[in-house]
Coordinates of C-alpha atoms in Angstrom, one line a residue:
X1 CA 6.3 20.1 -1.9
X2 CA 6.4 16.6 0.1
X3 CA 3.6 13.8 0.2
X4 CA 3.5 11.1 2.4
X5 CA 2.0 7.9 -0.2
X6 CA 0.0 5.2 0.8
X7 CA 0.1 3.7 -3.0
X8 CA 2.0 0.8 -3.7
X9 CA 2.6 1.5 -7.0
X10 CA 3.9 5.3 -6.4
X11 CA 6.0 3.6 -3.8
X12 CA 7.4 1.1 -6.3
X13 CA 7.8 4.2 -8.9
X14 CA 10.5 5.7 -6.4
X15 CA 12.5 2.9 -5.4
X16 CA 12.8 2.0 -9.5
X17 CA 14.0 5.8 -10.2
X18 CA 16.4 6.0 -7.2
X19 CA 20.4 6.3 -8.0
X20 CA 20.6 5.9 -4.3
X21 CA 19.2 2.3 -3.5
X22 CA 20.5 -1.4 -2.4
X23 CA 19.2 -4.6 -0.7
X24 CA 17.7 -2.2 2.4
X25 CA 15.5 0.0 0.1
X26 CA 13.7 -2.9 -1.8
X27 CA 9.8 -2.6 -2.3
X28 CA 9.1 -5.8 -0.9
X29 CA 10.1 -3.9 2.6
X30 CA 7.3 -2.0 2.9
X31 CA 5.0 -4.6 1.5
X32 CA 5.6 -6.5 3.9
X33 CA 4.3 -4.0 6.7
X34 CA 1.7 -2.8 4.7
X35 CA -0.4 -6.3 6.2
X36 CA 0.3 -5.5 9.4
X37 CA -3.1 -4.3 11.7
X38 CA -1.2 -2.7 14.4
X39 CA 1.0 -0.6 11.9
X40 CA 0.8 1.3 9.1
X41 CA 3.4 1.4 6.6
X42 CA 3.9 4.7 4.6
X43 CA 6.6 6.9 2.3
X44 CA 7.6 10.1 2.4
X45 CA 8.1 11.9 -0.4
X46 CA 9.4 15.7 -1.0
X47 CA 10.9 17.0 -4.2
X48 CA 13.0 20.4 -4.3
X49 CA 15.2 21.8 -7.5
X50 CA 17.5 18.9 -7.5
X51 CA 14.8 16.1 -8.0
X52 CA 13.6 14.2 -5.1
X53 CA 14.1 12.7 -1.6
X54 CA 11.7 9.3 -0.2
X55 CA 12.3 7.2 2.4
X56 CA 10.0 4.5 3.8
X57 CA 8.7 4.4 7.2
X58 CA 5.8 2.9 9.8
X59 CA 3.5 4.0 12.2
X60 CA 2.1 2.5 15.5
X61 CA 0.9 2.7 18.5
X62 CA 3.3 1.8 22.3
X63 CA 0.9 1.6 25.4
X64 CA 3.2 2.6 27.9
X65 CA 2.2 2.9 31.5
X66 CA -0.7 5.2 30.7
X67 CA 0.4 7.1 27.5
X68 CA 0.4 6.0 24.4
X69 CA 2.9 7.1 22.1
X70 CA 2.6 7.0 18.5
X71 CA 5.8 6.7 16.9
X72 CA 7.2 6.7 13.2
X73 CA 9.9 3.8 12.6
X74 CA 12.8 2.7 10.6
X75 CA 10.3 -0.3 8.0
X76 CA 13.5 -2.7 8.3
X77 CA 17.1 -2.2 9.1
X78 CA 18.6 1.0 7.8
X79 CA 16.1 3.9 6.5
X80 CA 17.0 4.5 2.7
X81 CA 16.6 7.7 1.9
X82 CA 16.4 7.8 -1.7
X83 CA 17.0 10.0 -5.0
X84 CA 17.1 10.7 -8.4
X85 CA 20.3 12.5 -7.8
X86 CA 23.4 12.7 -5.1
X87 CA 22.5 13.3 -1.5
X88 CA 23.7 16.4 0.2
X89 CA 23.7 17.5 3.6
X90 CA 21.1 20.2 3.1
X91 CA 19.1 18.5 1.1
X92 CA 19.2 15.6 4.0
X93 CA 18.1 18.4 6.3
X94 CA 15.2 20.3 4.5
X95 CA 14.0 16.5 3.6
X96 CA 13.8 15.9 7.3
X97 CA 12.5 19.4 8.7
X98 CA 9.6 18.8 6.5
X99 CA 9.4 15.4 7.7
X100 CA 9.2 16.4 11.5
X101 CA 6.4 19.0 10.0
X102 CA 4.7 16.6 9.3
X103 CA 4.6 14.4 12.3
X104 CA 3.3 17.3 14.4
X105 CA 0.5 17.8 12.0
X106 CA -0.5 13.9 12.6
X107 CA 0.1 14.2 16.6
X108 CA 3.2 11.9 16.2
X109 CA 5.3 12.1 19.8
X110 CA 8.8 10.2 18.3
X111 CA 10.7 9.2 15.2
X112 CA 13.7 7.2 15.1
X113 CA 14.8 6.4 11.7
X114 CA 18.9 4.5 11.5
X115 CA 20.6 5.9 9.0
X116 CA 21.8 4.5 6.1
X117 CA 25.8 4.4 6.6
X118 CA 26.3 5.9 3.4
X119 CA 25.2 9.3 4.3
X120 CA 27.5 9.2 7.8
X121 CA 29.8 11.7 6.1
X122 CA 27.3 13.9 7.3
X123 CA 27.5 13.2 10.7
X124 CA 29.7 16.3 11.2
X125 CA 27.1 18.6 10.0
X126 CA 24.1 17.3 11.5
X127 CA 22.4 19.1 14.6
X128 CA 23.7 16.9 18.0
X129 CA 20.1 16.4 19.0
X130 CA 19.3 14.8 15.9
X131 CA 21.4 12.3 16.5
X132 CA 22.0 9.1 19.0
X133 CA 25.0 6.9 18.8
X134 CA 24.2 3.3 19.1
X135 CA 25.8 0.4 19.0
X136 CA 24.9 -2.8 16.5
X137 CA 26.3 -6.5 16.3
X138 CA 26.7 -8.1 13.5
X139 CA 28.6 -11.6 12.1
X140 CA 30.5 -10.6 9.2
X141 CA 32.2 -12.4 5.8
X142 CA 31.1 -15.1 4.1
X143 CA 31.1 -17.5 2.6
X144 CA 31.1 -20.0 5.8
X145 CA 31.6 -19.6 9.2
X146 CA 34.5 -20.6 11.3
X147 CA 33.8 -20.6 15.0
X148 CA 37.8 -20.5 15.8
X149 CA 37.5 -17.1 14.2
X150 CA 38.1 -13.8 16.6
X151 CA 34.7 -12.5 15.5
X152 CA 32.8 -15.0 17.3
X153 CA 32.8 -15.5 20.9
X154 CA 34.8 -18.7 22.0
X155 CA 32.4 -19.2 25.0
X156 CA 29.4 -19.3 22.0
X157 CA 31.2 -21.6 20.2
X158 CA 32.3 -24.1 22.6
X159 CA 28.5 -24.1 24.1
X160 CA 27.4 -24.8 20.5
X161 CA 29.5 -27.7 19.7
X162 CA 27.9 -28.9 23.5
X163 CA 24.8 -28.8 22.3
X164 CA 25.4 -30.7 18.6
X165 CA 27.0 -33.6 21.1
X166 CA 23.2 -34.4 21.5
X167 CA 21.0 -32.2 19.3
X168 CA 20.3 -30.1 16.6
X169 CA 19.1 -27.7 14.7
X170 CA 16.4 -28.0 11.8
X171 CA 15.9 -25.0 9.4
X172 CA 12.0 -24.2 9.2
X173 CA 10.3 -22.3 6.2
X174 CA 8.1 -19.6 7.8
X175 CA 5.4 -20.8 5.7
X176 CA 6.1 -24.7 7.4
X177 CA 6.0 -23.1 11.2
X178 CA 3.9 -24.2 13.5
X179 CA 3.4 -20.6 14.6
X180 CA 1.2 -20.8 17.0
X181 CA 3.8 -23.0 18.9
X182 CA 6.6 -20.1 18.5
X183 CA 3.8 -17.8 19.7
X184 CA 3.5 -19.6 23.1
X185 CA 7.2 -20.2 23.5
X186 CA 7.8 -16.9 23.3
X187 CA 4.7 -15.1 25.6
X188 CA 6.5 -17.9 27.9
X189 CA 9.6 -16.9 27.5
X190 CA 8.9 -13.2 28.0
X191 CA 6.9 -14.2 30.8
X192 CA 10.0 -15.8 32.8
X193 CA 12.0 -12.4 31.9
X194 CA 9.6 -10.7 33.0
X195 CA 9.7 -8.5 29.8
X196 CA 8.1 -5.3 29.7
X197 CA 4.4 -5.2 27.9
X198 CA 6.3 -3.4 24.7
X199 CA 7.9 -7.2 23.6
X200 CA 4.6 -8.9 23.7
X201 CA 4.0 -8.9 20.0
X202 CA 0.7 -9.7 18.4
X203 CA -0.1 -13.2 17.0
X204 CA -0.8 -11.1 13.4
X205 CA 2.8 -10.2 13.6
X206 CA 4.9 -13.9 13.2
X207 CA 2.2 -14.9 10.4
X208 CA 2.3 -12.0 8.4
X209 CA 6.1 -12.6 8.3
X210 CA 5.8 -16.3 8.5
X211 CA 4.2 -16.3 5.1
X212 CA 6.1 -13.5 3.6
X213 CA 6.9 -15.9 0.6
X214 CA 9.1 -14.3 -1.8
X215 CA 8.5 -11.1 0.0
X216 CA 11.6 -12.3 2.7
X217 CA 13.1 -15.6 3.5
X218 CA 12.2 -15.9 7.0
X219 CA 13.2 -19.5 8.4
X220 CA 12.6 -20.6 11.7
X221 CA 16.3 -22.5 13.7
X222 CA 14.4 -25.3 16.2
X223 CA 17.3 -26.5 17.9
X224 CA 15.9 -29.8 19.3
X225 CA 17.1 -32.7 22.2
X226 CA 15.5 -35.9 22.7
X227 CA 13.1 -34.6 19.6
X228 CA 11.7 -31.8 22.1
X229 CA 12.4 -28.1 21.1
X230 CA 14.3 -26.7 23.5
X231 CA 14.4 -23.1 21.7
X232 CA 13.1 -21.7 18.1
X233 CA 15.1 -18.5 16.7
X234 CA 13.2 -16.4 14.0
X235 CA 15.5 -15.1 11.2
X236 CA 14.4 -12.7 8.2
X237 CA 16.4 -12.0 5.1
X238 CA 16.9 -11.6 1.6
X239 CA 20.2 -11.7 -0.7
X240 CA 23.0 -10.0 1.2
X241 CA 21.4 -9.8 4.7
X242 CA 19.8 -11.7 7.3
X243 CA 18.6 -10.7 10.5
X244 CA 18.2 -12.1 14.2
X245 CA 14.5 -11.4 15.0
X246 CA 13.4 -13.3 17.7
X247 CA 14.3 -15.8 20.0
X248 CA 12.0 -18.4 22.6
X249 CA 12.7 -21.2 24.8
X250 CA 11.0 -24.1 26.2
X251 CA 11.7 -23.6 30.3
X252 CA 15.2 -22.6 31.5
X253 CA 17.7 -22.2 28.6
X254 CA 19.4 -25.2 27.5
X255 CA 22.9 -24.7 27.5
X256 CA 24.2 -23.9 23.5
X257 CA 21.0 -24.2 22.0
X258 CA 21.2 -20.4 21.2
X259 CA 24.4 -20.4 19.6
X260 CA 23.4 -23.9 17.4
X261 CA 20.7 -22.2 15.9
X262 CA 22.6 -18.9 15.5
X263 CA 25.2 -20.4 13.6
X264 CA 23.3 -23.2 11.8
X265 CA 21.6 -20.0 10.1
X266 CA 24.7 -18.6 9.7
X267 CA 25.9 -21.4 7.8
X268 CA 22.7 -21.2 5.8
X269 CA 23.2 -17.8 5.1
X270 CA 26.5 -17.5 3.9
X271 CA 26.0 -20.6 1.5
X272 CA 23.2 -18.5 -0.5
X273 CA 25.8 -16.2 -0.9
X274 CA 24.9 -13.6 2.3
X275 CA 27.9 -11.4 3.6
X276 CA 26.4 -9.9 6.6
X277 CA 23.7 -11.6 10.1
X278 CA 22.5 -8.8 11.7
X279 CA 21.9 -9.4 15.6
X280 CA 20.6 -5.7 15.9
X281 CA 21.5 -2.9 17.6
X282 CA 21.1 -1.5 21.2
X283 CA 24.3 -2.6 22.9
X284 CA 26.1 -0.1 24.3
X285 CA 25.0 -0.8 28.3
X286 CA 26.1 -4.1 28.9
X287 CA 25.3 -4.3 32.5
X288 CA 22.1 -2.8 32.1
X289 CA 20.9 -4.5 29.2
X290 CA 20.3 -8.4 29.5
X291 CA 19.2 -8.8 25.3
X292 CA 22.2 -6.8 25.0
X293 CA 24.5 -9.2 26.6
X294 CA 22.7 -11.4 24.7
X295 CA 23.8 -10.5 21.4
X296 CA 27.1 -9.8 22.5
X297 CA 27.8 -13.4 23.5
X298 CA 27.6 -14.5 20.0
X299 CA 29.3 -12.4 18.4
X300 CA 32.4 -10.1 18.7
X301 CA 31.9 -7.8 15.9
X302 CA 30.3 -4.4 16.8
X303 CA 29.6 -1.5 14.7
X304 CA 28.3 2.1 15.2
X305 CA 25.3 2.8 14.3
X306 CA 23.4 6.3 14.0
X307 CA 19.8 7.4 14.8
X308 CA 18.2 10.4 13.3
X309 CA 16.1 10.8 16.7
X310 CA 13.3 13.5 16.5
X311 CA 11.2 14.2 19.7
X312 CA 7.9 16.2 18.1
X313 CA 6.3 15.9 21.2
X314 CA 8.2 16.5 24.1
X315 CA 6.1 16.3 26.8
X316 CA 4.6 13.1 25.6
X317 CA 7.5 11.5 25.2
X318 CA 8.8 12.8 29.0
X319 CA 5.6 11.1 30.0
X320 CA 6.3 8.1 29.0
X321 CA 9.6 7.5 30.7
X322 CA 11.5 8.9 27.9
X323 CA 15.2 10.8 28.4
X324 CA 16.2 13.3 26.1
X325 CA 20.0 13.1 26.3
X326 CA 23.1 11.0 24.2
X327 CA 21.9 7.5 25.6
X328 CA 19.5 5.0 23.8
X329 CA 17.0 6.5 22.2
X330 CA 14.0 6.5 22.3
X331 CA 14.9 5.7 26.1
X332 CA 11.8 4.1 27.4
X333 CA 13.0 1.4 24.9
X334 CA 15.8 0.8 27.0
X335 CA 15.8 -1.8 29.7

């Protein structure tokens, strides 16, 4: 028996029950998406003679040339997959066969849900094609940063001490932001990259997470010369985590600005006791990638990270530009 919930108190219910949960599977997640118009946040739900297996997830809608695909999503970092008792392989499986039943009933095309590290001792035993190595970056150890460390890049830290010669960097509560000035920064910066129409985010999207509140701590890194902001970094956290969102600039890129902000958050972060920034995944092609160069400038420490990819509707997703092999996935992500 499975249910996909809409309830926010049945959601609540499982998260409180689960043996299997940590600062990923919090309720506030999925709040948070539940206020989003061009999602919908949801939670699966299945129960066999062990107890039960839930895991939160959203759907919505790419425009993509001249499909759209609907997809279901990972809500915020990992997917926690949840229970009332200890995880196995099978049970993994059957949880997520009835999952992909599900997505063909709703005419869902793709679902790409990270795993949760703690069940990659599985890895072994899951089918290849339901699985796509990635790569992630992260900044690692608290409680403060030292830029002469290995696991930043010199080249970031020397072009951040550059820019502090005659800048800085203010920390912004979401709720303080001048969002609609992030919101133009950033259609101009995507504008200049000439980004692809997938990273043009609604204006819906920074204010619901602007004003999370309590939900996240989402603080905005305006690293400013001659009092002009030069560039505004978007970062989203809570306790042990924060998370590199999204960057914009104001013309051509000044030099260190990117790396001020990155580690003035940093600093931030790791003084309310946080042991991990997250600068996202999506970095295995270098040369290909430009936001994967990107992230890899700033930081030295990469990690693997695991996909459960599920293509429900091939030929939709073929359509689309999408690549059903062992690279990025789902491929029409890639750049």
């Amino acid at each position: 028996m499975f249910q996909v919930l809409e309830n926010q108190n049945d959601q609540e219910l499982i998260f409180y029950k689960s043996i299997f949960r940590d600062i990923h599977s919090d309720p506030q997640y999925v709040r948070i998406y539940d206020r989003i118009q061009w999602g919908k946040a949801l939670f699966f739900y299945i129960e066999d003679s062990l107890g039960f297996i839930a895991f939160p997830f959203y759907i919505f809608y790419r425009k993509l040339e001249q499909i759209t695909v609907k997809e279901v999503r990972s809500i915020y970092g990992y997917t926690s997959f949840l229970s009332d008792s200890e995880i196995s392989c099978s049970r993994l499986l059957n949880a997520m066969k009835a999952f992909v039943n599900w997505c063909e009933s709703e005419n869902i095309c793709v679902g790409s849900l990270v795993l949760d590290p703690r069940l990659n001792q599985f890895l072994a035993d899951i089918p290849s094609e339901w699985l796509s190595r990635q790569k992630s970056v992260f900044s690692l150890d608290g409680p403060r940063m030292d830029w002469n460390r290995q696991k930043f890049c010199k080249k970031a830290a020397a072009d951040a001490r550059y820019f502090f010669k005659t800048g800085c960097v203010d920390l912004v509560d979401g709720i303080d932001m001048d969002i609609s000035l992030f919101d133009e920064m950033y259609r101009k910066t995507m504008d200049r990259v000439e980004a692809a129409d997938r990273w043009y985010w609604p204006m819906q999207y920074w204010e619901t997470l602007s004003a999370s509140g309590n939900e996240f701590d989402c603080k905005f890194a305006v690293a400013s010369t001659d009092g002009e902001p030069r560039l505004v970094s978007m970062f989203i956290g809570a306790n042990s985590t924060f998370y590199y969102h999204f960057s914009a600039s104001q013309g051509m890129p000044t030099r260190g600005a990117s790396a001020a902000a990155f580690f003035r958050l940093s600093d931030y972060a790791f003084e309310r006791g946080a042991s991990r920034v997250h600068l996202g995944g999506g970095v295995n092609s270098l040369e290909t990638n430009p936001l994967a160069r990107f992230k890899r400038s700033l930081s030295n420490v990469v990690e693997d990270l695991y996909l459960l990819k599920l293509v429900i509707d091939g030929d939709a997703y073929l359509k689309a530009g999408g690549v059903n092999d062992d690279s990025f996935f789902p491929r029409y992500e890639f750049v």
